Amino acid sequence: MEAGLESVVAAETVLSDVDGDAGRLILRGADLEELVGVSDFEAVVGRLWAGLIPASPDGSSVDLKSALGEARMEVWSEVERIDDGLLHLSPVEGLRALMARLGDGEGLAEALRVTAAPAVFTGALLRRKAGLAPLAPDPSAGHAADLLRMIGGQAPGAGQAAALDAYLVAVIDHGLNASTFAARVTASTRAGLVSAALAGLSALKGPLHGGAPGPVIDMLDAIGVASHARVWLEAALERGDRLMGFGHRVYRVRDPRADALKAAIRRLGVDEGRLALGEAVEAAALEVLRTRKPDRPLETNVEFYTALLLEALAIPPSAFTCIFAAGRVAGWTAHALEQIATGRLIRPRSVYVGPQPGARQAAE
Ligand code: ACO
């Protein structure tokens, strides 16, 4: 059997399709490129949740922009309970602890609250860590704009909000990645949408999944100038390190999200020198990987340009995974709802390769 289950099909989904050979991502009937930079986060949440989300109590359709705004306000009531102990944790560990305080359930209210939570808690945690007072959400703002304001302290420009919307949409869902699988398994036990998102978040934070973009910044800073890239990258591979932001379990060509985010960076208009360094490091890394791993196509993944985009939005690298979670949580929730609708517990089997009882004595 394959330890990474790469050939195992573990769910049917209407939500997204990752074509690793063609480098194509479909999000519920639309190509990624039709949505990133075109639709805001709330619109794509609506696309994913359509037909899955439980109806509002009075049966009316949900205006997701205002419903998410109200949900941010509900989550905000938890912020005053942030104690100093949480401030010693990394932002994603603090976020995990705070999300665990939300009540579980499988209804619309829980779906909205858990989707609103990463934005509110990340803003509050970062400000408390910096010795600043957390800022209450503005329920009338767009989710991306409000997230940036709750972190940075002032309303972002339209370009900045649009760039974060592009990011949140680009990462909202991606087939049965590790965190989404964790969320579906948890939802299948009927533990609730908050538990499903917590399982997703816990899987996301690892450096092989959503923890990669912070280390991409470390890599760019350590390289410093383009002319040092090749030597630095060769030395990293010589040590047995993996290059963060490269390689993917499914894509054998370039991750389409990388170019969608690069385009968003260009629209935002970032520091040209930083982008040029990023492009030079990317080119050198691809060359070094091609030379050292000729049998394995290792291309740029979403995390490389995530790092440059979130850095340009003045988000601290320590919180990059929290911002990833702020987008992906809507996908986890959609998958959790889709899994619950199947009514089936996920419970695969293992192959026992340990000793049989009494085997040692028999051999002796
Ligand atoms: N740098 C160096 N070597 C790599 C890299 C990399 N980034 N990625 C894969 N390889 C090598 C492995 O060491 C292995 O080599 P070996 O056979 O000589 O031991 C071989 O390529 C395995 O390739 P795959 O089977 O394609 O890789 P796998 O599916 O196991 O891993 C993963 C995928 C975890 C994403 C990997 O490419 C990696 O660690 N990348 C760096 C971390 C990263 O960027 N993570 C974000 C992924 S995107 C996301 O989750 C949102």
Short mmCIF file of C-alpha atoms and ligand atoms in Angstrom, two decimals:
data_model
loop_
_atom_site.label_atom_id
_atom_site.label_comp_id
_atom_site.label_asym_id
_atom_site.label_seq_id
_atom_site.Cartn_x
_atom_site.Cartn_y
_atom_site.Cartn_z
CA MET A 1 0.00 0.00 0.00
CA GLU A 2 1.01 3.66 -0.46
CA ALA A 3 1.77 5.36 2.85
CA GLY A 4 0.50 8.69 1.48
CA LEU A 5 -2.76 7.21 0.05
CA GLU A 6 -2.07 9.07 -3.21
CA SER A 7 -4.13 6.68 -5.35
CA VAL A 8 -7.00 6.33 -2.90
CA VAL A 9 -10.28 8.03 -3.79
CA ALA A 10 -11.93 8.76 -0.46
CA ALA A 11 -14.83 11.06 -1.35
CA GLU A 12 -17.11 12.24 -4.13
CA THR A 13 -17.40 15.99 -4.17
CA VAL A 14 -19.10 18.72 -6.16
CA LEU A 15 -16.80 21.31 -4.61
CA SER A 16 -13.46 21.30 -6.42
CA ASP A 17 -11.32 19.34 -8.83
CA VAL A 18 -7.53 19.41 -8.96
CA ASP A 19 -6.10 18.27 -12.30
CA GLY A 20 -2.45 17.74 -11.45
CA ASP A 21 -1.33 16.99 -14.99
CA ALA A 22 -3.02 19.94 -16.66
CA GLY A 23 -2.41 22.36 -13.76
CA ARG A 24 -6.11 23.19 -13.60
CA LEU A 25 -8.30 23.90 -10.56
CA ILE A 26 -12.09 23.92 -10.87
CA LEU A 27 -14.10 25.45 -8.05
CA ARG A 28 -17.69 24.26 -8.32
CA GLY A 29 -17.99 24.60 -12.06
CA ALA A 30 -15.70 27.60 -12.56
CA ASP A 31 -12.01 27.71 -13.41
CA LEU A 32 -9.87 29.31 -10.73
CA GLU A 33 -9.00 32.14 -13.14
CA GLU A 34 -12.69 33.02 -13.53
CA LEU A 35 -12.93 33.70 -9.79
CA VAL A 36 -9.60 35.01 -8.47
CA GLY A 37 -9.51 38.80 -8.77
CA VAL A 38 -13.11 38.76 -10.05
CA SER A 39 -15.33 37.56 -7.18
CA ASP A 40 -14.93 38.49 -3.56
CA PHE A 41 -14.56 35.92 -0.78
CA GLU A 42 -18.21 36.01 0.25
CA ALA A 43 -19.39 35.34 -3.33
CA VAL A 44 -17.18 32.25 -3.60
CA VAL A 45 -18.26 31.04 -0.15
CA GLY A 46 -21.82 31.28 -1.47
CA ARG A 47 -20.84 29.30 -4.58
CA LEU A 48 -19.30 26.53 -2.45
CA TRP A 49 -22.04 26.40 0.16
CA ALA A 50 -24.99 26.51 -2.30
CA GLY A 51 -27.36 23.64 -1.60
CA LEU A 52 -25.23 22.40 1.30
CA ILE A 53 -25.73 25.08 3.89
CA PRO A 54 -28.68 24.61 6.22
CA ALA A 55 -31.43 27.20 5.64
CA SER A 56 -31.75 30.24 7.89
CA PRO A 57 -34.32 29.73 10.67
CA ASP A 58 -37.05 31.62 8.75
CA GLY A 59 -36.20 29.81 5.52
CA SER A 60 -35.03 32.99 3.74
CA SER A 61 -31.89 32.99 1.59
CA VAL A 62 -28.75 34.19 3.33
CA ASP A 63 -26.98 37.43 2.39
CA LEU A 64 -23.49 36.13 3.10
CA LYS A 65 -21.81 39.52 3.30
CA SER A 66 -24.03 40.71 6.14
CA ALA A 67 -24.35 37.25 7.71
CA LEU A 68 -20.56 36.88 7.90
CA GLY A 69 -20.31 40.42 9.28
CA GLU A 70 -22.79 39.55 12.03
CA ALA A 71 -20.93 36.30 12.69
CA ARG A 72 -17.68 38.26 13.13
CA MET A 73 -19.48 40.30 15.80
CA GLU A 74 -20.64 37.13 17.57
CA VAL A 75 -17.13 35.70 17.55
CA TRP A 76 -15.78 39.02 18.83
CA SER A 77 -17.48 38.39 22.19
CA GLU A 78 -14.86 35.67 22.77
CA VAL A 79 -11.97 38.09 22.26
CA GLU A 80 -12.19 39.62 25.73
CA ARG A 81 -11.49 36.14 27.13
CA ILE A 82 -8.04 36.01 25.48
CA ASP A 83 -5.69 35.43 28.40
CA ASP A 84 -1.96 36.11 28.55
CA GLY A 85 -1.20 32.38 28.32
CA LEU A 86 -2.42 32.35 24.73
CA LEU A 87 -0.02 35.14 23.80
CA HIS A 88 2.97 32.84 24.37
CA LEU A 89 1.72 30.51 21.66
CA SER A 90 2.38 31.03 17.95
CA PRO A 91 -0.53 32.80 16.22
CA VAL A 92 -1.81 29.59 14.66
CA GLU A 93 -1.67 27.77 18.01
CA GLY A 94 -3.49 30.70 19.63
CA LEU A 95 -6.07 30.58 16.84
CA ARG A 96 -6.54 26.86 17.38
CA ALA A 97 -7.12 27.40 21.11
CA LEU A 98 -9.63 30.19 20.52
CA MET A 99 -11.57 28.33 17.85
CA ALA A 100 -11.89 25.40 20.25
CA ARG A 101 -13.97 27.66 22.51
CA LEU A 102 -16.75 28.00 19.94
CA GLY A 103 -19.77 25.80 20.50
CA ASP A 104 -20.21 22.92 18.07
CA GLY A 105 -23.19 22.18 15.85
CA GLU A 106 -24.07 21.49 12.23
CA GLY A 107 -26.32 24.46 11.50
CA LEU A 108 -26.04 27.73 9.61
CA ALA A 109 -25.01 29.65 12.75
CA GLU A 110 -22.04 27.36 13.38
CA ALA A 111 -21.01 27.44 9.71
CA LEU A 112 -20.99 31.24 9.78
CA ARG A 113 -19.26 31.56 13.14
CA VAL A 114 -16.48 29.11 12.35
CA THR A 115 -15.88 30.81 8.98
CA ALA A 116 -15.79 34.25 10.60
CA ALA A 117 -13.54 33.15 13.47
CA PRO A 118 -10.02 33.04 11.94
CA ALA A 119 -10.31 36.66 10.77
CA VAL A 120 -11.43 38.00 14.15
CA PHE A 121 -9.12 35.88 16.31
CA THR A 122 -6.04 36.43 14.14
CA GLY A 123 -6.52 40.19 14.25
CA ALA A 124 -7.04 40.16 18.02
CA LEU A 125 -4.11 37.84 18.73
CA LEU A 126 -1.67 39.83 16.60
CA ARG A 127 -2.67 43.10 18.19
CA ARG A 128 -2.52 41.70 21.74
CA LYS A 129 0.91 40.23 21.01
CA ALA A 130 2.03 43.67 19.84
CA GLY A 131 0.69 45.24 23.06
CA LEU A 132 -2.24 46.88 21.25
CA ALA A 133 -5.96 46.70 21.96
CA PRO A 134 -7.88 44.36 19.64
CA LEU A 135 -10.22 46.08 17.19
CA ALA A 136 -13.89 45.10 16.98
CA PRO A 137 -15.14 43.91 13.58
CA ASP A 138 -17.05 46.22 11.29
CA PRO A 139 -20.02 44.09 10.26
CA SER A 140 -20.72 46.32 7.25
CA ALA A 141 -17.26 45.76 5.73
CA GLY A 142 -16.25 43.01 3.35
CA HIS A 143 -14.60 40.06 5.08
CA ALA A 144 -11.15 40.62 3.50
CA ALA A 145 -11.15 44.36 4.18
CA ASP A 146 -12.27 43.83 7.77
CA LEU A 147 -9.58 41.22 8.34
CA LEU A 148 -6.88 43.64 7.16
CA ARG A 149 -8.31 46.44 9.32
CA MET A 150 -8.49 44.24 12.42
CA ILE A 151 -4.78 43.45 11.95
CA GLY A 152 -3.38 46.75 10.71
CA GLY A 153 -5.60 49.21 12.58
CA GLN A 154 -6.88 51.19 9.61
CA ALA A 155 -9.24 50.54 6.74
CA PRO A 156 -7.20 49.16 3.82
CA GLY A 157 -7.24 50.69 0.38
CA ALA A 158 -9.46 49.06 -2.24
CA GLY A 159 -6.40 47.51 -3.91
CA GLN A 160 -5.25 45.87 -0.68
CA ALA A 161 -8.69 44.50 0.11
CA ALA A 162 -8.95 43.19 -3.47
CA ALA A 163 -5.55 41.49 -3.13
CA LEU A 164 -6.60 39.71 0.06
CA ASP A 165 -9.92 38.75 -1.54
CA ALA A 166 -7.92 37.23 -4.42
CA TYR A 167 -5.83 35.25 -1.94
CA LEU A 168 -8.77 34.00 0.14
CA VAL A 169 -10.54 32.87 -3.05
CA ALA A 170 -7.40 31.22 -4.45
CA VAL A 171 -7.01 29.01 -1.36
CA ILE A 172 -10.67 28.46 -0.49
CA ASP A 173 -10.80 24.83 -1.59
CA HIS A 174 -8.49 22.29 -3.18
CA GLY A 175 -9.82 18.77 -3.43
CA LEU A 176 -9.01 16.28 -0.73
CA ASN A 177 -5.86 17.89 0.63
CA ALA A 178 -4.65 16.77 4.07
CA SER A 179 -6.57 19.37 6.08
CA THR A 180 -9.81 18.89 4.15
CA PHE A 181 -9.58 15.15 4.56
CA ALA A 182 -9.06 15.64 8.32
CA ALA A 183 -12.12 17.91 8.38
CA ARG A 184 -14.26 15.38 6.48
CA VAL A 185 -13.22 12.49 8.74
CA THR A 186 -14.14 14.54 11.80
CA ALA A 187 -17.44 15.71 10.33
CA SER A 188 -18.32 12.10 9.47
CA THR A 189 -18.40 11.27 13.20
CA ARG A 190 -21.05 14.03 13.53
CA ALA A 191 -18.73 15.94 15.88
CA GLY A 192 -19.84 19.27 14.40
CA LEU A 193 -18.53 21.99 12.11
CA VAL A 194 -16.23 23.60 14.67
CA SER A 195 -14.56 20.27 15.41
CA ALA A 196 -14.20 19.64 11.68
CA ALA A 197 -12.53 23.02 11.18
CA LEU A 198 -10.25 22.43 14.16
CA ALA A 199 -9.15 19.12 12.67
CA GLY A 200 -8.51 20.95 9.41
CA LEU A 201 -6.55 23.72 11.12
CA SER A 202 -4.42 21.25 13.04
CA ALA A 203 -3.46 19.50 9.79
CA LEU A 204 -2.96 22.79 7.95
CA LYS A 205 -0.34 24.15 10.34
CA GLY A 206 2.34 21.61 9.41
CA PRO A 207 5.22 22.88 7.25
CA LEU A 208 4.45 20.36 4.51
CA HIS A 209 0.97 21.87 4.06
CA GLY A 210 -0.11 25.37 5.13
CA GLY A 211 2.91 26.14 7.27
CA ALA A 212 5.20 26.64 4.28
CA PRO A 213 4.84 30.35 3.39
CA GLY A 214 6.43 31.70 6.59
CA PRO A 215 9.60 29.70 5.85
CA VAL A 216 9.53 31.03 2.26
CA ILE A 217 10.12 34.51 3.70
CA ASP A 218 12.93 33.12 5.89
CA MET A 219 14.47 31.63 2.75
CA LEU A 220 14.24 34.91 0.79
CA ASP A 221 15.71 36.84 3.71
CA ALA A 222 18.54 34.35 4.16
CA ILE A 223 19.38 34.47 0.44
CA GLY A 224 19.23 38.28 0.46
CA VAL A 225 20.46 38.93 -3.10
CA ALA A 226 19.70 37.06 -6.28
CA SER A 227 23.33 36.17 -6.93
CA HIS A 228 23.45 34.10 -3.69
CA ALA A 229 20.36 32.05 -4.58
CA ARG A 230 21.92 29.08 -6.31
CA VAL A 231 24.62 28.44 -3.69
CA TRP A 232 22.12 28.79 -0.84
CA LEU A 233 19.59 26.48 -2.47
CA GLU A 234 22.21 23.85 -3.33
CA ALA A 235 23.41 23.88 0.28
CA ALA A 236 19.84 23.50 1.58
CA LEU A 237 19.25 20.45 -0.62
CA GLU A 238 22.66 19.07 0.35
CA ARG A 239 21.52 19.20 4.01
CA GLY A 240 18.41 17.25 2.99
CA ASP A 241 16.05 20.20 3.43
CA ARG A 242 12.98 20.61 1.25
CA LEU A 243 12.61 23.92 -0.54
CA MET A 244 9.50 25.57 0.79
CA GLY A 245 7.01 26.67 -1.86
CA PHE A 246 7.99 23.92 -4.32
CA GLY A 247 6.59 20.48 -5.05
CA HIS A 248 3.09 19.17 -4.63
CA ARG A 249 1.46 15.82 -4.07
CA VAL A 250 -0.95 16.25 -7.00
CA TYR A 251 0.48 18.86 -9.40
CA ARG A 252 3.10 17.63 -11.82
CA VAL A 253 3.12 21.04 -13.48
CA ARG A 254 2.98 24.52 -12.04
CA ASP A 255 0.26 25.09 -9.43
CA PRO A 256 -2.25 27.42 -11.14
CA ARG A 257 -2.72 29.29 -7.88
CA ALA A 258 0.92 30.45 -8.05
CA ASP A 259 0.26 32.49 -11.20
CA ALA A 260 -3.12 33.73 -9.94
CA LEU A 261 -1.37 35.10 -6.86
CA LYS A 262 1.54 36.50 -8.84
CA ALA A 263 -0.98 38.42 -10.94
CA ALA A 264 -2.63 39.68 -7.72
CA ILE A 265 0.78 40.87 -6.48
CA ARG A 266 1.33 42.78 -9.71
CA ARG A 267 -2.13 44.38 -9.46
CA LEU A 268 -1.32 45.40 -5.89
CA GLY A 269 1.89 47.03 -7.06
CA VAL A 270 4.51 45.83 -4.60
CA ASP A 271 8.16 46.65 -4.02
CA GLU A 272 9.70 45.71 -7.40
CA GLY A 273 13.02 44.75 -5.79
CA ARG A 274 11.38 42.20 -3.52
CA LEU A 275 9.37 40.71 -6.36
CA ALA A 276 12.49 40.54 -8.54
CA LEU A 277 14.32 38.68 -5.75
CA GLY A 278 11.38 36.29 -5.45
CA GLU A 279 11.38 35.63 -9.20
CA ALA A 280 15.14 35.07 -9.24
CA VAL A 281 14.97 32.66 -6.30
CA GLU A 282 12.06 30.83 -7.92
CA ALA A 283 13.98 30.45 -11.21
CA ALA A 284 17.11 29.23 -9.39
CA ALA A 285 15.13 26.79 -7.26
CA LEU A 286 13.39 25.29 -10.29
CA GLU A 287 16.74 24.85 -12.01
CA VAL A 288 18.39 23.26 -8.97
CA LEU A 289 15.41 20.95 -8.40
CA ARG A 290 15.44 19.90 -12.08
CA THR A 291 19.12 19.02 -11.84
CA ARG A 292 18.91 17.19 -8.53
CA LYS A 293 15.54 15.47 -8.99
CA PRO A 294 15.40 14.86 -12.74
CA ASP A 295 12.82 12.10 -12.36
CA ARG A 296 10.37 14.13 -10.28
CA PRO A 297 8.74 17.27 -11.72
CA LEU A 298 8.92 19.72 -8.81
CA GLU A 299 7.32 23.04 -9.66
CA THR A 300 6.29 26.19 -7.80
CA ASN A 301 3.29 25.71 -5.51
CA VAL A 302 0.77 28.18 -4.07
CA GLU A 303 2.86 28.92 -1.00
CA PHE A 304 5.70 30.72 -2.79
CA TYR A 305 3.64 33.67 -4.03
CA THR A 306 1.38 33.48 -0.98
CA ALA A 307 4.42 34.55 1.01
CA LEU A 308 5.14 37.54 -1.23
CA LEU A 309 1.49 38.61 -1.38
CA LEU A 310 0.84 38.41 2.36
CA GLU A 311 4.16 40.14 3.07
CA ALA A 312 3.12 42.97 0.73
CA LEU A 313 -0.10 43.27 2.76
CA ALA A 314 2.04 43.77 5.90
CA ILE A 315 0.89 40.53 7.49
CA PRO A 316 3.60 39.09 9.74
CA PRO A 317 4.98 35.77 8.46
CA SER A 318 4.17 34.15 11.81
CA ALA A 319 0.47 34.63 10.96
CA PHE A 320 0.52 33.46 7.32
CA THR A 321 -1.02 30.09 8.21
CA CYS A 322 -3.84 31.86 10.08
CA ILE A 323 -4.67 33.84 6.93
CA PHE A 324 -4.60 30.62 4.89
CA ALA A 325 -7.07 29.21 7.42
CA ALA A 326 -9.28 32.31 7.04
CA GLY A 327 -9.83 31.30 3.41
CA ARG A 328 -9.73 27.50 3.61
CA VAL A 329 -12.18 27.36 6.55
CA ALA A 330 -15.03 27.95 4.09
CA GLY A 331 -13.87 24.92 2.09
CA TRP A 332 -13.53 22.76 5.22
CA THR A 333 -17.07 23.74 6.18
CA ALA A 334 -18.44 22.95 2.72
CA HIS A 335 -16.73 19.56 2.74
CA ALA A 336 -17.93 18.86 6.27
CA LEU A 337 -21.52 19.61 5.21
CA GLU A 338 -21.13 17.48 2.09
CA GLN A 339 -19.75 14.61 4.18
CA ILE A 340 -22.52 14.89 6.77
CA ALA A 341 -25.08 14.70 3.94
CA THR A 342 -23.69 11.29 2.92
CA GLY A 343 -24.64 10.00 6.38
CA ARG A 344 -21.59 7.75 6.31
CA LEU A 345 -18.83 7.46 8.94
CA ILE A 346 -15.33 7.42 7.39
CA ARG A 347 -13.55 4.43 8.81
CA PRO A 348 -10.86 2.87 6.58
CA ARG A 349 -8.94 -0.25 7.49
CA SER A 350 -5.28 -0.91 8.22
CA VAL A 351 -3.09 -3.87 7.38
CA TYR A 352 -1.59 -5.42 10.50
CA VAL A 353 2.15 -6.06 10.02
CA GLY A 354 3.04 -6.57 13.72
CA PRO A 355 3.87 -9.86 15.40
CA GLN A 356 1.17 -12.44 15.96
CA PRO A 357 0.50 -13.32 19.61
CA GLY A 358 2.96 -16.00 20.72
CA ALA A 359 5.04 -15.68 17.54
CA ARG A 360 8.25 -14.83 19.42
CA GLN A 361 7.93 -17.76 21.80
CA ALA A 362 7.29 -20.10 18.88
CA ALA A 363 10.46 -18.88 17.14
CA GLU A 364 12.52 -19.30 20.30
N1 ACO B 1 12.29 20.34 -2.10
C1 ACO B 1 13.16 19.34 -2.30
N2 ACO B 1 12.81 18.09 -2.61
C2 ACO B 1 11.48 17.84 -2.71
C3 ACO B 1 10.52 18.84 -2.54
C4 ACO B 1 10.98 20.14 -2.21
N3 ACO B 1 10.12 21.15 -2.01
N4 ACO B 1 9.30 18.32 -2.70
C5 ACO B 1 9.47 17.02 -2.98
N5 ACO B 1 10.81 16.74 -2.98
C6 ACO B 1 11.43 15.45 -3.25
C7 ACO B 1 11.32 14.54 -2.05
O1 ACO B 1 12.38 14.71 -1.15
C8 ACO B 1 11.31 13.20 -2.69
O2 ACO B 1 12.60 12.89 -3.14
P1 ACO B 1 13.19 11.39 -3.01
O3 ACO B 1 12.23 10.53 -3.80
O4 ACO B 1 14.55 11.50 -3.58
O5 ACO B 1 13.14 11.07 -1.54
C9 ACO B 1 10.48 13.42 -3.92
O6 ACO B 1 10.70 14.79 -4.29
C10 ACO B 1 9.01 13.18 -3.59
O7 ACO B 1 8.24 13.90 -4.41
P2 ACO B 1 6.66 13.86 -4.25
O8 ACO B 1 6.20 12.44 -4.01
O9 ACO B 1 6.08 14.63 -5.38
O10 ACO B 1 6.45 14.71 -2.97
P3 ACO B 1 5.40 14.46 -1.85
O11 ACO B 1 4.08 14.24 -2.45
O12 ACO B 1 5.92 13.47 -0.90
O13 ACO B 1 5.43 15.87 -1.10
C11 ACO B 1 5.09 18.08 -0.56
C12 ACO B 1 4.63 16.95 -1.46
C13 ACO B 1 4.93 17.66 0.90
C14 ACO B 1 4.23 19.30 -0.82
C15 ACO B 1 6.56 18.38 -0.87
O14 ACO B 1 6.71 18.75 -2.22
C16 ACO B 1 7.18 19.40 0.04
O15 ACO B 1 7.59 19.07 1.14
N6 ACO B 1 7.24 20.70 -0.40
C17 ACO B 1 7.78 21.72 0.44
C18 ACO B 1 6.74 22.23 1.44
C19 ACO B 1 5.64 23.00 0.76
O16 ACO B 1 5.88 23.86 -0.08
N7 ACO B 1 4.40 22.71 1.17
C20 ACO B 1 3.20 23.36 0.63
C21 ACO B 1 2.50 22.47 -0.32
S1 ACO B 1 1.09 23.26 -1.05
C22 ACO B 1 -0.06 23.17 0.17
O17 ACO B 1 -0.13 22.25 0.92
C23 ACO B 1 -1.00 24.29 0.31
#
